[in-house]
Amino acid sequence: MDRLQKEAFVALVRREQEEAERERKKEEEERRKQREEQQRRKRMLEAAFEGDVEEMKAILKEVADLDTKAGVGTDEKGKVVRLQHLLNMVDCTDANGNTPLSEASGGGHPEAIQMLIESGGHPNSRGAFNRTPLYRAAFGGHLAAVELLLQHGADPRLYADDGNTPEQVASLDSVVAILNAWDVTLTDTMLQKMEAEQQRRAQQKQRHKEAEVRQTAEAVEQLAKEHERCSRELQQAYAELNRRITEHDKCQRKQMGNTELTLHAVADAEGLVEKLRVAAEAAEEKLSLVRLKLREQMQEGSPSEMPGLKCSVQELDDVLMKDVGGKMQADGRWPLIIDPSGQAAIFLRYRDTNYLNTANPADMAVEAIRLALLGSLRYGKPLVFDMMELDMFDTVKKQLERLETGLTQALLSKKILESERYHSLLRPTDGPEYAETEFQVARMEKFRLFVLTKRHHPPEELLQAFLPVQVLLSGKARRKRSFRRHPPLPQAAPARTVC
């Protein structure tokens, strides 16, 4: 067992290091892409002001080539993505909010204006001081630019922050004359067409988004089934390992001659547990990534952090046992301790707790749960359900309900602590230490319910029912512990008195 524990912990540290390196490279790549995108936008704005149509076309081709390199297709879905990336570049802005069309208008370049409008540039964009492209063209006395903008929907009635319209700031009489003579009903007609086109694009984008969400949701459903299958197999392997350990211990106690066979069976069971554990972790990682993608799609691409508390291993006593700051009391829920490293399990095993390994059938027996719960209430100590990498919450709830209908809700709502609710758990065969007079309010107030998981992303049901507490293991702490402490794999529960 020690060898397997050490190998499991070393593998965990290695995976965390590899994950950190992948995250570093990912962030570095993202920063590189952002720098390149910023450089392209700067080039686009400068080319527009200078009227360099060929340079602008080259930049838009770079955007299209990047989409092709990224695997964006040319089907309906791909066209939506490509169009959005193209429009993002055509309508990019500088620090003052000026678009390439505004810059081309300020520079008085009709060819550049024509090219940008045909590429989807907005003729009424607002830049510095709320000035439109038409305002800047009129101010600069660019007659051809003003005519072109008017013909493509630029609104001469829009005011800038200085309270002036394009006509009022026009630097040439010929420009004033054109603006004064322009029929704004033509503008209204073009604006209605542009609004209809924008709505069409928005609807197309929404349909595309909905299709992506459906596709990702289907992938989540398939991966969830695969992860559930892996978890069931791992749960069965843990149960078999506990059975083999119990058989081996029995043979040793009775000094039977087949201990080598039972020890070999334990080793085989350990190997199977490790193999299935790795498979379950891989399935969970795939599922977590796709779930993250789904959340980002449903939240317009803005990922959200897991709610709850975060603490280091060294802070577990302050957070869990002492509730320094009263965060758990204020929340009202029992904590769900999320710790893939296994250090929290070690911490709780060696504290004064009633610790139940949910993968061990002996610990999940109804009578074992009853005595553990009664002991925790009687002596004012935490009751711990360790689910390891498994999703055993349904099993825990099922056993609690077999013990007493409604007990799960009584525990979660803390009503088990009210009005001597625990009396229904007492049995005539219980010893004198469980007499009703032995249950003191001062001790019962120290009762805690802890649920422990090694899964990075626990099921949503757990996140809703409990207060998530993520245990952070610093790199320095990992290096110190990597060859000193190792998270134990489930073992057969030693005979002990629950108190």
mmCIF file of C-alpha atoms in Angstrom, residues 101-276:
data_model
loop_
_atom_site.group_PDB
_atom_site.id
_atom_site.type_symbol
_atom_site.label_atom_id
_atom_site.label_comp_id
_atom_site.label_asym_id
_atom_site.label_seq_id
_atom_site.Cartn_x
_atom_site.Cartn_y
_atom_site.Cartn_z
ATOM 1 C CA LEU A 101 -13.620 54.496 -41.392
ATOM 2 C CA SER A 102 -13.358 57.571 -39.164
ATOM 3 C CA GLU A 103 -9.619 57.756 -39.832
ATOM 4 C CA ALA A 104 -10.099 57.394 -43.616
ATOM 5 C CA SER A 105 -12.749 60.092 -43.481
ATOM 6 C CA GLY A 106 -10.510 62.408 -41.507
ATOM 7 C CA GLY A 107 -7.767 61.817 -44.040
ATOM 8 C CA GLY A 108 -10.143 62.325 -46.965
ATOM 9 C CA HIS A 109 -9.594 59.045 -48.837
ATOM 10 C CA PRO A 110 -12.696 58.029 -50.888
ATOM 11 C CA GLU A 111 -11.229 54.700 -52.044
ATOM 12 C CA ALA A 112 -10.438 53.683 -48.491
ATOM 13 C CA ILE A 113 -13.913 54.785 -47.358
ATOM 14 C CA GLN A 114 -15.525 52.761 -50.145
ATOM 15 C CA MET A 115 -13.520 49.663 -49.282
ATOM 16 C CA LEU A 116 -14.291 49.906 -45.538
ATOM 17 C CA ILE A 117 -18.020 50.473 -46.064
ATOM 18 C CA GLU A 118 -18.205 47.521 -48.451
ATOM 19 C CA SER A 119 -16.418 45.442 -45.794
ATOM 20 C CA GLY A 120 -19.062 46.342 -43.195
ATOM 21 C CA GLY A 121 -17.724 49.529 -41.602
ATOM 22 C CA HIS A 122 -20.356 51.527 -39.686
ATOM 23 C CA PRO A 123 -20.850 55.007 -41.270
ATOM 24 C CA ASN A 124 -22.172 56.534 -38.032
ATOM 25 C CA SER A 125 -19.603 55.279 -35.556
ATOM 26 C CA ARG A 126 -18.723 57.659 -32.720
ATOM 27 C CA GLY A 127 -15.097 58.452 -32.030
ATOM 28 C CA ALA A 128 -13.268 61.090 -30.016
ATOM 29 C CA PHE A 129 -15.658 63.778 -28.703
ATOM 30 C CA ASN A 130 -18.544 61.818 -30.272
ATOM 31 C CA ARG A 131 -17.480 62.879 -33.754
ATOM 32 C CA THR A 132 -18.743 60.772 -36.666
ATOM 33 C CA PRO A 133 -16.809 59.996 -39.884
ATOM 34 C CA LEU A 134 -19.026 62.556 -41.693
ATOM 35 C CA TYR A 135 -18.167 65.201 -39.088
ATOM 36 C CA ARG A 136 -14.421 64.642 -39.594
ATOM 37 C CA ALA A 137 -14.698 64.607 -43.398
ATOM 38 C CA ALA A 138 -16.706 67.871 -43.372
ATOM 39 C CA PHE A 139 -14.331 69.488 -40.889
ATOM 40 C CA GLY A 140 -11.393 68.573 -43.129
ATOM 41 C CA GLY A 141 -13.115 69.905 -46.238
ATOM 42 C CA HIS A 142 -13.027 66.550 -48.048
ATOM 43 C CA LEU A 143 -15.858 66.958 -50.547
ATOM 44 C CA ALA A 144 -15.622 63.522 -52.229
ATOM 45 C CA ALA A 145 -15.473 61.794 -48.849
ATOM 46 C CA VAL A 146 -18.576 63.675 -47.647
ATOM 47 C CA GLU A 147 -20.536 62.721 -50.776
ATOM 48 C CA LEU A 148 -19.557 59.077 -50.477
ATOM 49 C CA LEU A 149 -20.460 58.890 -46.810
ATOM 50 C CA LEU A 150 -23.874 60.480 -47.408
ATOM 51 C CA GLN A 151 -24.580 57.966 -50.165
ATOM 52 C CA HIS A 152 -23.917 55.103 -47.760
ATOM 53 C CA GLY A 153 -26.036 56.168 -44.786
ATOM 54 C CA ALA A 154 -23.955 58.715 -42.879
ATOM 55 C CA ASP A 155 -26.408 60.852 -40.885
ATOM 56 C CA PRO A 156 -25.809 64.628 -41.207
ATOM 57 C CA ARG A 157 -28.108 65.356 -38.233
ATOM 58 C CA LEU A 158 -25.845 63.820 -35.574
ATOM 59 C CA TYR A 159 -24.259 66.222 -33.095
ATOM 60 C CA ALA A 160 -20.785 65.944 -31.593
ATOM 61 C CA ASP A 161 -19.894 66.892 -28.020
ATOM 62 C CA ASP A 162 -19.299 70.479 -29.100
ATOM 63 C CA GLY A 163 -22.965 70.752 -30.081
ATOM 64 C CA ASN A 164 -22.240 71.029 -33.801
ATOM 65 C CA THR A 165 -23.404 68.990 -36.788
ATOM 66 C CA PRO A 166 -21.133 68.196 -39.781
ATOM 67 C CA GLU A 167 -22.661 71.107 -41.696
ATOM 68 C CA GLN A 168 -21.826 73.573 -38.926
ATOM 69 C CA VAL A 169 -18.127 72.615 -38.853
ATOM 70 C CA ALA A 170 -17.636 72.231 -42.631
ATOM 71 C CA SER A 171 -14.553 74.148 -43.760
ATOM 72 C CA LEU A 172 -15.633 74.595 -47.424
ATOM 73 C CA ASP A 173 -18.764 76.263 -48.820
ATOM 74 C CA SER A 174 -19.143 73.422 -51.320
ATOM 75 C CA VAL A 175 -19.317 70.926 -48.461
ATOM 76 C CA VAL A 176 -21.868 73.109 -46.648
ATOM 77 C CA ALA A 177 -23.961 73.251 -49.808
ATOM 78 C CA ILE A 178 -23.993 69.462 -50.255
ATOM 79 C CA LEU A 179 -24.912 68.857 -46.637
ATOM 80 C CA ASN A 180 -27.613 71.520 -46.706
ATOM 81 C CA ALA A 181 -29.138 70.128 -49.891
ATOM 82 C CA TRP A 182 -29.054 66.482 -48.849
ATOM 83 C CA ASP A 183 -32.444 64.736 -48.611
ATOM 84 C CA VAL A 184 -32.435 63.108 -45.147
ATOM 85 C CA THR A 185 -35.313 60.807 -46.152
ATOM 86 C CA LEU A 186 -32.690 58.955 -48.208
ATOM 87 C CA THR A 187 -30.627 58.660 -45.044
ATOM 88 C CA ASP A 188 -33.607 57.289 -43.098
ATOM 89 C CA THR A 189 -34.218 54.674 -45.793
ATOM 90 C CA MET A 190 -30.589 53.563 -45.727
ATOM 91 C CA LEU A 191 -30.561 53.526 -41.916
ATOM 92 C CA GLN A 192 -33.606 51.241 -41.932
ATOM 93 C CA LYS A 193 -31.827 48.886 -44.333
ATOM 94 C CA MET A 194 -28.694 48.915 -42.169
ATOM 95 C CA GLU A 195 -30.792 48.222 -39.067
ATOM 96 C CA ALA A 196 -32.475 45.293 -40.824
ATOM 97 C CA GLU A 197 -29.085 43.928 -41.871
ATOM 98 C CA GLN A 198 -27.749 44.254 -38.327
ATOM 99 C CA GLN A 199 -30.781 42.402 -36.999
ATOM 100 C CA ARG A 200 -30.276 39.672 -39.591
ATOM 101 C CA ARG A 201 -26.645 39.288 -38.552
ATOM 102 C CA ALA A 202 -27.608 39.274 -34.873
ATOM 103 C CA GLN A 203 -30.203 36.548 -35.459
ATOM 104 C CA GLN A 204 -27.723 34.543 -37.502
ATOM 105 C CA LYS A 205 -25.157 34.898 -34.731
ATOM 106 C CA GLN A 206 -27.734 33.844 -32.131
ATOM 107 C CA ARG A 207 -28.688 30.756 -34.157
ATOM 108 C CA HIS A 208 -25.021 29.891 -34.484
ATOM 109 C CA LYS A 209 -24.522 30.315 -30.736
ATOM 110 C CA GLU A 210 -27.545 28.150 -29.914
ATOM 111 C CA ALA A 211 -26.290 25.433 -32.275
ATOM 112 C CA GLU A 212 -22.863 25.519 -30.602
ATOM 113 C CA VAL A 213 -24.447 25.281 -27.146
ATOM 114 C CA ARG A 214 -26.566 22.287 -28.222
ATOM 115 C CA GLN A 215 -23.535 20.564 -29.700
ATOM 116 C CA THR A 216 -21.467 21.143 -26.565
ATOM 117 C CA ALA A 217 -24.342 20.048 -24.314
ATOM 118 C CA GLU A 218 -24.562 16.778 -26.241
ATOM 119 C CA ALA A 219 -20.811 16.293 -25.774
ATOM 120 C CA VAL A 220 -21.210 16.941 -22.030
ATOM 121 C CA GLU A 221 -23.971 14.329 -21.857
ATOM 122 C CA GLN A 222 -21.831 11.706 -23.598
ATOM 123 C CA LEU A 223 -18.741 12.429 -21.500
ATOM 124 C CA ALA A 224 -20.839 12.416 -18.317
ATOM 125 C CA LYS A 225 -22.004 8.889 -19.136
ATOM 126 C CA GLU A 226 -18.414 7.811 -19.763
ATOM 127 C CA HIS A 227 -17.262 9.365 -16.494
ATOM 128 C CA GLU A 228 -20.120 7.707 -14.625
ATOM 129 C CA ARG A 229 -19.083 4.335 -16.076
ATOM 130 C CA CYS A 230 -15.455 4.894 -15.020
ATOM 131 C CA SER A 231 -16.559 5.966 -11.539
ATOM 132 C CA ARG A 232 -18.706 2.850 -11.111
ATOM 133 C CA GLU A 233 -15.828 0.615 -12.104
ATOM 134 C CA LEU A 234 -13.504 2.466 -9.733
ATOM 135 C CA GLN A 235 -16.029 2.183 -6.916
ATOM 136 C CA GLN A 236 -16.301 -1.572 -7.493
ATOM 137 C CA ALA A 237 -12.502 -1.843 -7.558
ATOM 138 C CA TYR A 238 -12.219 0.001 -4.240
ATOM 139 C CA ALA A 239 -14.800 -2.327 -2.704
ATOM 140 C CA GLU A 240 -12.884 -5.351 -3.999
ATOM 141 C CA LEU A 241 -9.618 -3.931 -2.624
ATOM 142 C CA ASN A 242 -11.185 -3.498 0.814
ATOM 143 C CA ARG A 243 -12.514 -7.058 0.673
ATOM 144 C CA ARG A 244 -9.066 -8.421 -0.261
ATOM 145 C CA ILE A 245 -7.419 -6.440 2.545
ATOM 146 C CA THR A 246 -9.964 -7.771 5.031
ATOM 147 C CA GLU A 247 -9.321 -11.346 3.867
ATOM 148 C CA HIS A 248 -5.557 -10.863 4.156
ATOM 149 C CA ASP A 249 -5.854 -9.395 7.682
ATOM 150 C CA LYS A 250 -8.071 -12.312 8.692
ATOM 151 C CA CYS A 251 -5.526 -14.814 7.403
ATOM 152 C CA GLN A 252 -2.740 -13.079 9.290
ATOM 153 C CA ARG A 253 -4.697 -13.010 12.561
ATOM 154 C CA LYS A 254 -5.595 -16.698 12.306
ATOM 155 C CA GLN A 255 -2.055 -17.557 11.119
ATOM 156 C CA MET A 256 -3.348 -19.370 8.077
ATOM 157 C CA GLY A 257 -0.875 -20.655 5.522
ATOM 158 C CA ASN A 258 -2.230 -18.868 2.440
ATOM 159 C CA THR A 259 -1.140 -15.310 3.334
ATOM 160 C CA GLU A 260 1.078 -15.129 0.238
ATOM 161 C CA LEU A 261 -1.927 -15.785 -1.955
ATOM 162 C CA THR A 262 -4.068 -13.194 -0.191
ATOM 163 C CA LEU A 263 -1.220 -10.656 -0.316
ATOM 164 C CA HIS A 264 -0.869 -11.270 -4.046
ATOM 165 C CA ALA A 265 -4.619 -10.747 -4.417
ATOM 166 C CA VAL A 266 -4.294 -7.425 -2.546
ATOM 167 C CA ALA A 267 -1.496 -6.345 -4.908
ATOM 168 C CA ASP A 268 -3.613 -7.240 -7.946
ATOM 169 C CA ALA A 269 -6.539 -5.276 -6.513
ATOM 170 C CA GLU A 270 -4.261 -2.295 -5.857
ATOM 171 C CA GLY A 271 -3.040 -2.374 -9.442
ATOM 172 C CA LEU A 272 -6.596 -2.432 -10.766
ATOM 173 C CA VAL A 273 -7.587 0.467 -8.506
ATOM 174 C CA GLU A 274 -4.660 2.538 -9.774
ATOM 175 C CA LYS A 275 -5.458 1.746 -13.417
ATOM 176 C CA LEU A 276 -9.131 2.623 -13.028
#
